[in-house]
Short mmCIF file of C-alpha atoms in Angstrom, two decimals:
data_model
loop_
_atom_site.label_atom_id
_atom_site.label_comp_id
_atom_site.label_asym_id
_atom_site.label_seq_id
_atom_site.Cartn_x
_atom_site.Cartn_y
_atom_site.Cartn_z
CA UNK A 1 -0.04 -67.48 24.37
CA UNK A 2 -2.03 -67.80 27.61
CA UNK A 3 1.08 -66.93 29.61
CA UNK A 4 1.39 -63.51 27.95
CA UNK A 5 -2.26 -62.48 28.28
CA UNK A 6 -1.42 -59.89 31.00
CA UNK A 7 1.14 -58.34 28.62
CA UNK A 8 -1.40 -58.25 25.77
CA UNK A 9 -4.09 -56.65 27.95
CA UNK A 10 -1.74 -53.98 29.32
CA UNK A 11 -0.34 -53.27 25.85
CA UNK A 12 -3.82 -52.86 24.34
CA UNK A 13 -4.74 -50.42 27.10
CA UNK A 14 -1.59 -48.40 26.38
CA UNK A 15 -2.26 -48.59 22.64
CA UNK A 16 -5.40 -46.54 23.30
CA UNK A 17 -3.07 -43.50 23.16
CA UNK A 18 -2.71 -44.26 19.45
CA UNK A 19 -6.48 -43.93 18.98
CA UNK A 20 -6.08 -40.21 19.69
CA UNK A 21 -3.36 -39.96 17.02
CA UNK A 22 -5.68 -41.48 14.41
CA UNK A 23 -8.51 -39.22 15.52
CA UNK A 24 -6.31 -36.14 15.07
CA UNK A 25 -5.49 -37.18 11.50
CA UNK A 26 -9.04 -37.91 10.35
CA UNK A 27 -10.69 -35.12 12.37
CA UNK A 28 -8.77 -32.53 10.34
CA UNK A 29 -10.65 -33.35 7.14
CA UNK A 30 -13.99 -33.58 9.02
CA UNK A 31 -13.40 -30.23 10.73
CA UNK A 32 -12.35 -28.43 7.54
CA UNK A 33 -15.27 -29.87 5.59
CA UNK A 34 -17.68 -28.92 8.38
CA UNK A 35 -16.44 -25.35 8.58
CA UNK A 36 -16.62 -24.93 4.81
CA UNK A 37 -20.16 -26.30 4.48
CA UNK A 38 -21.77 -25.15 7.75
CA UNK A 39 -23.24 -21.65 7.61
CA UNK A 40 -24.70 -21.90 11.13
CA UNK A 41 -21.30 -21.85 12.87
CA UNK A 42 -20.26 -18.68 11.02
CA UNK A 43 -16.53 -19.49 11.18
CA UNK A 44 -15.44 -18.98 7.55
CA UNK A 45 -12.00 -20.28 6.57
CA UNK A 46 -9.62 -19.59 3.70
CA UNK A 47 -7.33 -22.03 1.88
CA UNK A 48 -4.41 -20.92 4.09
CA UNK A 49 -6.45 -21.43 7.27
CA UNK A 50 -7.51 -24.84 5.98
CA UNK A 51 -3.88 -25.92 5.61
CA UNK A 52 -3.08 -24.64 9.11
CA UNK A 53 -5.98 -26.57 10.65
CA UNK A 54 -4.71 -29.74 8.99
CA UNK A 55 -1.02 -29.22 9.78
CA UNK A 56 -0.93 -27.52 13.21
CA UNK A 57 -1.18 -30.88 14.97
CA UNK A 58 1.89 -32.19 13.15
CA UNK A 59 4.07 -29.14 13.88
CA UNK A 60 3.25 -29.19 17.61
CA UNK A 61 3.63 -32.94 18.10
CA UNK A 62 7.46 -32.52 18.25
CA UNK A 63 7.02 -30.23 21.27
CA UNK A 64 5.28 -32.96 23.24
CA UNK A 65 7.58 -35.61 21.82
CA UNK A 66 10.82 -33.84 22.78
CA UNK A 67 9.74 -33.15 26.35
CA UNK A 68 8.34 -36.65 26.77
CA UNK A 69 11.81 -38.26 26.50
CA UNK A 70 13.41 -36.63 29.57
CA UNK A 71 10.09 -36.76 31.44
CA UNK A 72 9.56 -40.51 30.92
CA UNK A 73 13.16 -41.21 31.97
CA UNK A 74 12.78 -39.12 35.12
CA UNK A 75 9.20 -39.76 36.25
CA UNK A 76 8.45 -43.11 34.66
CA UNK A 77 6.54 -44.46 31.68
CA UNK A 78 3.21 -44.80 33.52
CA UNK A 79 3.16 -41.23 34.86
CA UNK A 80 3.72 -39.70 31.40
CA UNK A 81 1.06 -42.00 29.92
CA UNK A 82 -1.42 -40.48 32.37
CA UNK A 83 -0.10 -36.99 31.68
CA UNK A 84 -0.67 -37.24 27.90
CA UNK A 85 -4.44 -37.56 28.48
CA UNK A 86 -4.68 -34.13 30.15
CA UNK A 87 -3.89 -31.89 27.13
CA UNK A 88 -6.02 -34.20 24.93
CA UNK A 89 -9.01 -33.54 27.16
CA UNK A 90 -8.29 -29.79 27.11
CA UNK A 91 -8.15 -29.78 23.30
CA UNK A 92 -11.62 -31.32 22.98
CA UNK A 93 -13.04 -28.85 25.49
CA UNK A 94 -11.65 -25.99 23.40
CA UNK A 95 -13.26 -27.39 20.24
CA UNK A 96 -16.61 -27.91 21.94
CA UNK A 97 -16.77 -24.22 22.94
CA UNK A 98 -14.87 -22.81 19.91
CA UNK A 99 -16.37 -19.64 18.42
CA UNK A 100 -13.43 -18.43 16.31
CA UNK A 101 -10.64 -19.75 14.13
CA UNK A 102 -8.05 -18.79 16.79
CA UNK A 103 -9.72 -21.10 19.34
CA UNK A 104 -9.69 -23.91 16.79
CA UNK A 105 -5.98 -23.25 16.19
CA UNK A 106 -5.35 -23.41 19.95
CA UNK A 107 -7.24 -26.70 20.21
CA UNK A 108 -5.18 -28.22 17.40
CA UNK A 109 -1.94 -27.04 19.01
CA UNK A 110 -2.85 -28.60 22.37
CA UNK A 111 -3.96 -31.81 20.62
CA UNK A 112 -0.55 -31.98 18.91
CA UNK A 113 1.28 -31.67 22.23
CA UNK A 114 -0.88 -34.47 23.66
CA UNK A 115 -0.11 -36.69 20.66
CA UNK A 116 3.60 -35.95 21.10
CA UNK A 117 3.49 -37.04 24.72
CA UNK A 118 1.97 -40.35 23.56
CA UNK A 119 5.47 -41.20 22.30
CA UNK A 120 5.86 -42.88 25.67
CA UNK A 121 3.74 -45.77 24.38
CA UNK A 122 6.35 -46.72 21.77
CA UNK A 123 8.88 -47.06 24.60
CA UNK A 124 6.58 -48.42 27.31
CA UNK A 125 5.03 -51.32 25.38
CA UNK A 126 8.28 -53.00 24.16
CA UNK A 127 9.55 -52.91 27.76
CA UNK A 128 6.59 -54.88 29.13
CA UNK A 129 6.30 -57.50 26.38
CA UNK A 130 8.14 -60.75 25.65
CA UNK A 131 10.38 -60.81 22.53
CA UNK A 132 8.23 -63.59 21.00
CA UNK A 133 5.07 -61.47 21.02
CA UNK A 134 6.61 -57.99 20.93
CA UNK A 135 6.53 -57.83 17.13
CA UNK A 136 2.82 -58.52 16.76
CA UNK A 137 1.86 -56.33 19.74
CA UNK A 138 3.88 -53.37 18.45
CA UNK A 139 2.27 -53.71 15.04
CA UNK A 140 -1.10 -53.25 16.74
CA UNK A 141 -0.23 -49.56 17.21
CA UNK A 142 -1.24 -49.01 13.59
CA UNK A 143 -4.48 -50.93 14.19
CA UNK A 144 -5.36 -48.54 17.02
CA UNK A 145 -4.39 -45.50 14.93
CA UNK A 146 -6.60 -46.88 12.15
CA UNK A 147 -9.37 -47.51 14.68
CA UNK A 148 -9.24 -43.82 15.59
CA UNK A 149 -9.49 -42.92 11.90
CA UNK A 150 -12.38 -45.36 11.38
CA UNK A 151 -14.33 -44.10 14.40
CA UNK A 152 -13.95 -40.52 13.16
CA UNK A 153 -15.02 -41.41 9.60
CA UNK A 154 -18.12 -43.23 10.84
CA UNK A 155 -19.13 -40.52 13.31
CA UNK A 156 -18.78 -37.92 10.54
CA UNK A 157 -21.75 -39.51 8.74
CA UNK A 158 -24.12 -38.94 11.69
CA UNK A 159 -22.70 -36.02 13.72
CA UNK A 160 -21.24 -32.58 13.07
CA UNK A 161 -17.69 -31.71 14.12
CA UNK A 162 -18.72 -30.18 17.47
CA UNK A 163 -20.77 -33.19 18.60
CA UNK A 164 -17.94 -35.48 17.54
CA UNK A 165 -15.66 -33.49 19.87
CA UNK A 166 -18.02 -34.26 22.78
CA UNK A 167 -17.81 -38.00 22.02
CA UNK A 168 -14.00 -37.88 21.95
CA UNK A 169 -13.88 -35.93 25.21
CA UNK A 170 -15.72 -38.79 26.94
CA UNK A 171 -13.43 -41.34 25.24
CA UNK A 172 -10.26 -39.64 26.52
CA UNK A 173 -11.60 -39.57 30.08
CA UNK A 174 -12.16 -43.35 29.89
CA UNK A 175 -8.63 -43.89 28.54
CA UNK A 176 -7.14 -41.88 31.43
CA UNK A 177 -8.74 -44.12 34.08
CA UNK A 178 -7.82 -47.31 32.24
CA UNK A 179 -4.11 -46.38 32.42
CA UNK A 180 -4.25 -46.68 36.21
CA UNK A 181 -4.47 -50.46 35.80
CA UNK A 182 -1.14 -50.85 33.95
CA UNK A 183 2.05 -51.58 35.99
CA UNK A 184 5.18 -49.47 35.65
CA UNK A 185 7.89 -50.62 33.22
CA UNK A 186 10.31 -53.06 34.95
CA UNK A 187 13.12 -51.79 32.69
CA UNK A 188 12.61 -48.21 33.85
CA UNK A 189 12.49 -49.24 37.51
CA UNK A 190 15.75 -51.18 37.11
CA UNK A 191 17.80 -48.95 34.80
CA UNK A 192 16.99 -45.42 35.98
CA UNK A 193 17.35 -43.44 39.22
CA UNK A 194 19.67 -45.93 41.00
CA UNK A 195 17.18 -48.70 40.28
CA UNK A 196 19.03 -51.89 41.22
CA UNK A 197 20.69 -50.27 44.24
CA UNK A 198 17.36 -49.10 45.65
CA UNK A 199 15.58 -51.94 47.48
CA UNK A 200 12.13 -50.33 47.16
CA UNK A 201 12.50 -49.94 43.39
CA UNK A 202 13.80 -53.51 43.07
CA UNK A 203 10.73 -54.79 44.96
CA UNK A 204 8.42 -52.70 42.76
CA UNK A 205 10.23 -53.96 39.66
CA UNK A 206 9.72 -57.56 40.78
CA UNK A 207 6.02 -56.94 41.42
CA UNK A 208 5.56 -55.42 37.96
CA UNK A 209 7.49 -58.27 36.38
CA UNK A 210 5.39 -60.83 38.24
CA UNK A 211 2.13 -59.20 37.08
CA UNK A 212 3.32 -59.31 33.49
CA UNK A 213 4.96 -62.78 33.61
CA UNK A 214 2.91 -65.23 35.66
CA UNK A 215 4.86 -68.29 34.55
CA UNK A 216 8.00 -68.75 36.65
CA UNK A 217 10.31 -69.61 33.74
CA UNK A 218 9.18 -66.51 31.81
CA UNK A 219 9.64 -64.39 34.92
CA UNK A 220 13.22 -65.64 35.44
CA UNK A 221 14.22 -65.18 31.78
CA UNK A 222 12.84 -61.65 31.65
CA UNK A 223 14.56 -60.84 34.94
CA UNK A 224 17.88 -61.97 33.45
CA UNK A 225 17.26 -59.78 30.37
CA UNK A 226 16.65 -56.79 32.63
CA UNK A 227 19.90 -57.46 34.48
CA UNK A 228 21.72 -57.65 31.13
CA UNK A 229 20.15 -54.36 30.01
CA UNK A 230 21.13 -52.81 33.35
CA UNK A 231 24.72 -53.90 32.84
CA UNK A 232 24.81 -52.52 29.27
CA UNK A 233 23.28 -49.13 30.04
CA UNK A 234 25.51 -46.13 29.23
CA UNK A 235 23.67 -43.31 30.99
CA UNK A 236 25.07 -43.04 34.50
CA UNK A 237 22.95 -42.14 37.49
CA UNK A 238 25.44 -39.44 38.41
CA UNK A 239 24.75 -37.71 35.10
CA UNK A 240 21.19 -36.96 36.22
CA UNK A 241 22.40 -34.64 38.99
CA UNK A 242 22.61 -31.64 36.63
CA UNK A 243 21.17 -30.72 33.26
CA UNK A 244 24.60 -30.06 31.72
CA UNK A 245 25.98 -33.37 32.95
CA UNK A 246 22.89 -35.18 31.69
CA UNK A 247 23.19 -33.61 28.22
CA UNK A 248 26.88 -34.55 28.04
CA UNK A 249 26.08 -38.09 29.10
CA UNK A 250 23.35 -38.46 26.47
CA UNK A 251 25.64 -37.00 23.81
CA UNK A 252 28.31 -39.55 24.74
CA UNK A 253 25.69 -42.32 24.50
CA UNK A 254 24.77 -41.27 20.95
CA UNK A 255 28.36 -41.76 19.79
CA UNK A 256 28.15 -45.54 20.23
CA UNK A 257 27.35 -47.57 17.07
CA UNK A 258 24.39 -49.28 18.74
CA UNK A 259 22.87 -45.78 19.08
CA UNK A 260 23.79 -43.73 15.99
CA UNK A 261 23.34 -46.55 13.47
CA UNK A 262 19.69 -47.33 14.30
CA UNK A 263 19.00 -43.59 14.58
CA UNK A 264 20.34 -43.04 11.06
CA UNK A 265 18.23 -45.89 9.69
CA UNK A 266 15.12 -44.51 11.39
CA UNK A 267 15.74 -40.96 10.12
CA UNK A 268 15.88 -42.11 6.49
CA UNK A 269 12.97 -44.51 6.97
CA UNK A 270 10.70 -41.80 8.37
CA UNK A 271 11.72 -39.35 5.65
CA UNK A 272 10.77 -41.88 2.97
CA UNK A 273 7.58 -42.77 4.83
CA UNK A 274 6.35 -39.18 4.64
CA UNK A 275 7.43 -38.69 1.01
CA UNK A 276 5.39 -41.72 -0.08
CA UNK A 277 2.32 -39.65 0.83
CA UNK A 278 0.15 -42.02 2.85
CA UNK A 279 -0.49 -39.41 5.53
CA UNK A 280 -1.39 -36.70 3.01
CA UNK A 281 -4.25 -38.86 1.75
CA UNK A 282 -5.54 -39.20 5.34
CA UNK A 283 -5.25 -35.53 6.34
CA UNK A 284 -6.82 -34.33 3.10
CA UNK A 285 -8.95 -37.38 2.34
CA UNK A 286 -12.13 -35.55 1.33
CA UNK A 287 -10.12 -32.96 -0.63
CA UNK A 288 -8.13 -35.67 -2.45
CA UNK A 289 -11.30 -37.55 -3.38
CA UNK A 290 -12.84 -34.32 -4.69
CA UNK A 291 -9.74 -33.62 -6.77
CA UNK A 292 -10.27 -37.06 -8.28
CA UNK A 293 -13.83 -36.06 -9.22
CA UNK A 294 -15.84 -36.49 -6.03
CA UNK A 295 -18.19 -39.13 -7.44
CA UNK A 296 -17.02 -42.54 -8.60
CA UNK A 297 -20.18 -44.15 -9.91
CA UNK A 298 -22.23 -46.93 -8.34
CA UNK A 299 -23.45 -44.55 -5.58
CA UNK A 300 -19.96 -43.81 -4.30
CA UNK A 301 -19.07 -40.24 -3.28
CA UNK A 302 -16.22 -38.72 -1.23
CA UNK A 303 -17.92 -39.51 2.11
CA UNK A 304 -18.42 -43.15 1.17
CA UNK A 305 -14.79 -43.30 0.06
CA UNK A 306 -13.73 -41.79 3.42
CA UNK A 307 -15.47 -44.58 5.34
CA UNK A 308 -13.97 -47.19 3.01
CA UNK A 309 -10.54 -45.69 3.69
CA UNK A 310 -11.05 -46.06 7.43
CA UNK A 311 -12.26 -49.65 7.17
CA UNK A 312 -9.38 -50.66 4.88
CA UNK A 313 -6.75 -49.12 7.17
CA UNK A 314 -8.18 -50.85 10.23
CA UNK A 315 -8.51 -54.29 8.64
CA UNK A 316 -5.06 -54.12 7.03
CA UNK A 317 -3.51 -53.06 10.35
CA UNK A 318 -4.83 -56.24 11.96
CA UNK A 319 -3.55 -58.32 9.05
CA UNK A 320 -0.15 -56.64 9.34
CA UNK A 321 0.04 -57.48 13.05
CA UNK A 322 -0.65 -61.15 12.26
CA UNK A 323 1.84 -61.48 9.40
CA UNK A 324 4.59 -59.51 11.16
CA UNK A 325 4.98 -62.39 13.59
CA UNK A 326 5.54 -64.82 10.72
CA UNK A 327 7.54 -62.78 8.19
CA UNK A 328 9.12 -59.98 10.25
CA UNK A 329 9.74 -56.34 9.39
CA UNK A 330 11.83 -56.39 6.21
CA UNK A 331 9.52 -58.53 4.08
CA UNK A 332 6.42 -56.54 5.04
CA UNK A 333 8.12 -53.21 4.33
CA UNK A 334 9.38 -54.34 0.92
CA UNK A 335 6.03 -55.81 -0.14
CA UNK A 336 4.25 -52.71 1.16
CA UNK A 337 6.48 -50.22 -0.66
CA UNK A 338 6.21 -52.08 -3.98
CA UNK A 339 2.47 -52.33 -3.46
CA UNK A 340 2.31 -48.54 -2.95
CA UNK A 341 4.36 -47.74 -6.06
CA UNK A 342 2.21 -49.74 -8.51
CA UNK A 343 -1.30 -48.33 -7.75
CA UNK A 344 0.04 -44.76 -7.48
CA UNK A 345 1.65 -45.09 -10.90
CA UNK A 346 -1.56 -46.51 -12.35
CA UNK A 347 -3.62 -43.72 -10.73
CA UNK A 348 -1.29 -41.13 -12.24
CA UNK A 349 -1.56 -42.75 -15.67
CA UNK A 350 -5.35 -42.86 -15.38
CA UNK A 351 -5.48 -39.12 -14.61
CA UNK A 352 -3.01 -38.38 -17.41
CA UNK A 353 -5.05 -40.09 -20.14
CA UNK A 354 -8.61 -39.33 -18.95
CA UNK A 355 -8.45 -35.75 -17.63
CA UNK A 356 -7.73 -32.62 -19.69
CA UNK A 357 -8.66 -28.95 -19.88
CA UNK A 358 -10.13 -27.03 -22.81
CA UNK A 359 -9.09 -23.57 -24.02
CA UNK A 360 -11.23 -21.89 -21.35
CA UNK A 361 -9.71 -23.96 -18.54
CA UNK A 362 -12.79 -26.16 -18.10
CA UNK A 363 -12.29 -29.74 -16.97
CA UNK A 364 -12.94 -32.46 -19.52
CA UNK A 365 -13.10 -36.13 -18.57
CA UNK A 366 -13.29 -39.37 -20.49
CA UNK A 367 -14.14 -42.87 -19.16
CA UNK A 368 -16.47 -41.29 -16.57
CA UNK A 369 -18.32 -44.57 -16.08
CA UNK A 370 -15.04 -46.28 -15.16
CA UNK A 371 -14.08 -43.70 -12.53
CA UNK A 372 -14.51 -46.33 -9.82
CA UNK A 373 -11.24 -47.73 -11.17
CA UNK A 374 -9.38 -44.61 -9.98
CA UNK A 375 -10.88 -45.02 -6.51
CA UNK A 376 -9.77 -48.66 -6.58
CA UNK A 377 -6.16 -47.62 -7.30
CA UNK A 378 -6.09 -45.09 -4.45
CA UNK A 379 -7.70 -47.44 -1.93
CA UNK A 380 -5.27 -50.18 -3.03
CA UNK A 381 -2.47 -47.74 -2.25
CA UNK A 382 -3.95 -47.12 1.22
CA UNK A 383 -4.29 -50.87 1.69
CA UNK A 384 -0.67 -51.70 0.84
CA UNK A 385 0.75 -48.69 2.71
CA UNK A 386 -0.96 -49.85 5.91
CA UNK A 387 0.37 -53.37 5.34
CA UNK A 388 3.87 -52.27 6.27
CA UNK A 389 5.38 -48.91 5.48
CA UNK A 390 2.96 -46.80 7.46
CA UNK A 391 3.09 -49.22 10.39
CA UNK A 392 6.59 -50.66 10.74
CA UNK A 393 8.78 -47.52 11.20
CA UNK A 394 6.85 -46.50 14.33
CA UNK A 395 7.22 -49.94 15.89
CA UNK A 396 10.96 -50.05 15.14
CA UNK A 397 11.58 -47.04 17.41
CA UNK A 398 10.97 -49.15 20.50
CA UNK A 399 13.05 -52.05 19.17
CA UNK A 400 16.15 -50.67 17.43
CA UNK A 401 17.14 -48.05 20.02
CA UNK A 402 19.13 -49.23 23.08
CA UNK A 403 17.44 -48.91 26.47
CA UNK A 404 19.92 -46.27 27.67
CA UNK A 405 18.76 -43.71 25.08
CA UNK A 406 15.36 -45.16 24.23
CA UNK A 407 13.41 -42.39 25.95
CA UNK A 408 15.23 -39.38 24.52
CA UNK A 409 15.99 -41.15 21.22
CA UNK A 410 12.34 -42.06 20.66
CA UNK A 411 11.22 -38.51 21.43
CA UNK A 412 13.73 -37.08 18.93
CA UNK A 413 12.66 -39.54 16.24
CA UNK A 414 8.98 -38.80 16.73
CA UNK A 415 9.74 -35.07 16.61
CA UNK A 416 11.65 -35.49 13.34
CA UNK A 417 8.92 -37.66 11.80
CA UNK A 418 6.21 -35.13 12.54
CA UNK A 419 8.29 -32.17 11.40
CA UNK A 420 8.60 -33.89 8.02
CA UNK A 421 4.89 -34.72 8.14
CA UNK A 422 4.11 -31.05 8.85
CA UNK A 423 6.17 -29.92 5.86
CA UNK A 424 4.43 -32.42 3.56
CA UNK A 425 0.90 -31.77 4.84
CA UNK A 426 1.29 -27.98 4.95
CA UNK A 427 2.71 -27.78 1.43
CA UNK A 428 0.19 -30.15 -0.19
CA UNK A 429 -2.37 -27.48 -1.28
CA UNK A 430 0.36 -25.38 -2.91
CA UNK A 431 2.10 -28.33 -4.59
CA UNK A 432 -1.29 -29.49 -5.85
CA UNK A 433 -1.73 -26.19 -7.70
CA UNK A 434 1.74 -26.52 -9.26
CA UNK A 435 1.84 -30.13 -10.48
CA UNK A 436 -1.80 -31.30 -10.15
CA UNK A 437 -3.02 -34.49 -8.48
CA UNK A 438 -1.59 -36.49 -11.39
CA UNK A 439 1.97 -35.27 -10.69
CA UNK A 440 1.55 -35.94 -6.97
CA UNK A 441 0.56 -39.54 -7.67
CA UNK A 442 3.67 -40.06 -9.81
CA UNK A 443 5.90 -38.57 -7.09
CA UNK A 444 4.41 -40.88 -4.45
CA UNK A 445 5.10 -43.84 -6.75
CA UNK A 446 8.75 -42.87 -7.25
CA UNK A 447 9.27 -42.34 -3.49
CA UNK A 448 7.85 -45.79 -2.81
CA UNK A 449 10.42 -47.39 -5.14
CA UNK A 450 13.25 -45.55 -3.38
CA UNK A 451 11.87 -46.78 -0.04
CA UNK A 452 11.90 -50.36 -1.33
CA UNK A 453 15.60 -50.15 -2.17
CA UNK A 454 16.51 -48.60 1.19
CA UNK A 455 14.73 -51.27 3.22
CA UNK A 456 16.30 -54.07 1.16
CA UNK A 457 19.87 -52.84 1.66
CA UNK A 458 19.87 -51.28 5.14
CA UNK A 459 17.06 -52.40 7.46
CA UNK A 460 17.95 -55.36 9.74
CA UNK A 461 15.37 -57.90 10.86
CA UNK A 462 14.24 -57.72 14.53
CA UNK A 463 11.73 -60.59 14.63
CA UNK A 464 12.28 -62.74 17.75
CA UNK A 465 15.40 -60.86 18.86
CA UNK A 466 15.91 -59.50 22.37
CA UNK A 467 17.06 -55.92 22.97
CA UNK A 468 20.53 -57.25 23.79
CA UNK A 469 20.67 -59.17 20.48
CA UNK A 470 19.78 -56.02 18.50
CA UNK A 471 22.44 -53.97 20.28
CA UNK A 472 25.02 -56.69 19.59
CA UNK A 473 24.09 -56.63 15.88
CA UNK A 474 24.98 -52.95 15.51
CA UNK A 475 28.15 -53.40 17.56
CA UNK A 476 29.23 -56.30 15.35
CA UNK A 477 28.63 -54.38 12.13
CA UNK A 478 30.79 -51.58 13.48
CA UNK A 479 33.52 -54.07 14.40
CA UNK A 480 33.45 -55.64 10.93
CA UNK A 481 33.69 -52.26 9.25
CA UNK A 482 36.54 -51.20 11.49
CA UNK A 483 38.58 -54.40 10.97
CA UNK A 484 41.16 -53.95 8.18
CA UNK A 485 41.16 -56.52 5.43
CA UNK A 486 44.16 -58.74 5.03
CA UNK A 487 46.00 -58.54 1.71
#
C-alpha cells in the first residue's frame, strides 16, 4: 500500500471535483428553502421556478460533459481538470451577487457546465492508478460527492444560502491550485497526439509514471500496460487532422464489441439508477421530508433529517470503497438494489395504511408517535443506495470503456445520465401531485428490483482486472456469440 501512496494522494486531489457535484445537488434544496422562507431577499419563486432551480444543473451538465471528451483528448486530462474550476468559481460569484431569479438561473446553468467538465476525473483517475487499488479509489468518488452534500447540509444550519456561496467560492479556489500538483496522465501522453513517436512526450510520460510508481517493478509493469494500450488503440493520429475525419474515426471505434457492449451496459445501468430515485431524494430532500410530515418525533424535523442524510451518505460511501476491494462491483450492486427495494416498499406501505384524507381534503394520520419509523425506512433506502447503486455506475465509466474512446465515451455517458436525471428531477413535483409520495415510493421499489435482475445477468466483474483484460472480455463474448454451434 505504501508504494501507491502517490497515486492515492493525486486521486484524492482530483476527487475534489466531485465535492462540487455533491454541493450542486444539496445546494438546490437549501437555495429553494431559503428563497421560500426569506422575506429579506425579496426573490419570490413559484413551484415551476422551484423545479427549474433544482433541475437546471442537471440539464446543463451534458453540455460540459460532451465538450469535455474532445477537449481532454486534445489538451490533456490535467488541463481540463483546471478548466472545470473556472465556471464553478463564476457560478458562485453570480449567486453571491444575485438579485433576481434570472441571475440564479444563470448561476445554476454555469454550475452545471462546470460539473459536466468534471467528467475528466472519471477518466483521469483510472489512468493514474494501479489495477489493484483502482477499484477502491474509484469508489471514493461517491465519498467525495457525499462529502459535498454533507458540508452543504451542515452549513445550512448556521448560514443562509448567500453566505454558503461565499464559503464554496473560497473552496473552489483552493481546489484549482491543488490540481497544479497532479502529474499528467501517462496514458494520454502515450496514446494521443503521436505520443510514443514524440521523444518529449515519451520523456514526460516516463516522468509522470515515475512520480506515480516509485517502486521499479510497479513502474515497469505499468509501462508495459501502457505499451499494450498504445498497441490496441483504434483512434489514429491522422484522424485528428480534421473534424470530419475525427468523427468518422470515433464512429468506427464505436462499432467494435469492446466499445458498444460496455456502452450499452452503462446506458441501461444509468437509466435504472435514475429511476430508482436516489437523486430525487437528494435534490428535493427538504420537500420530501415535508411530504412525509415534516416532524418525526423525538425532536427530529426536516432539517435534522437533512443532516442525517448527509452523514449517512458520507459514511456509507467510505464503507463502499472498503468493501468494493473485497467483493467487487456485482455483489455490491445486487445487495444495494435489493436493499433499496425493501425499505421503499415498506415506506409506501406505511403511507398507504397511516395517511388518508377526509371529505374536505384534509390530511388525517394514524400512528403519529411512530412516524420516526417512516424516516428510518427512507434513511435506510439512502444508506443502501449509497452502498452500491448510486456509486458503482459512475466508477465503471473509467473501467469498462477502452482507452481509445474513453474520453468521448465517458462524456457521452455522463451527458446521458444527467439528461435522465434532469427528466426525473424536473418531473418530480408534477408526478407527486398525480400519484402522491406513496406511489412514488412503490415505483422506486419496483425499479430497484428491475435493477437487481439487470446487474445479475449482464454486468461483468472488473475487480483486479487491467484495462486490457476488460477489453479482451468483451471481445471474447463477441467471438463466442459469433461462433456457430456444431450439430
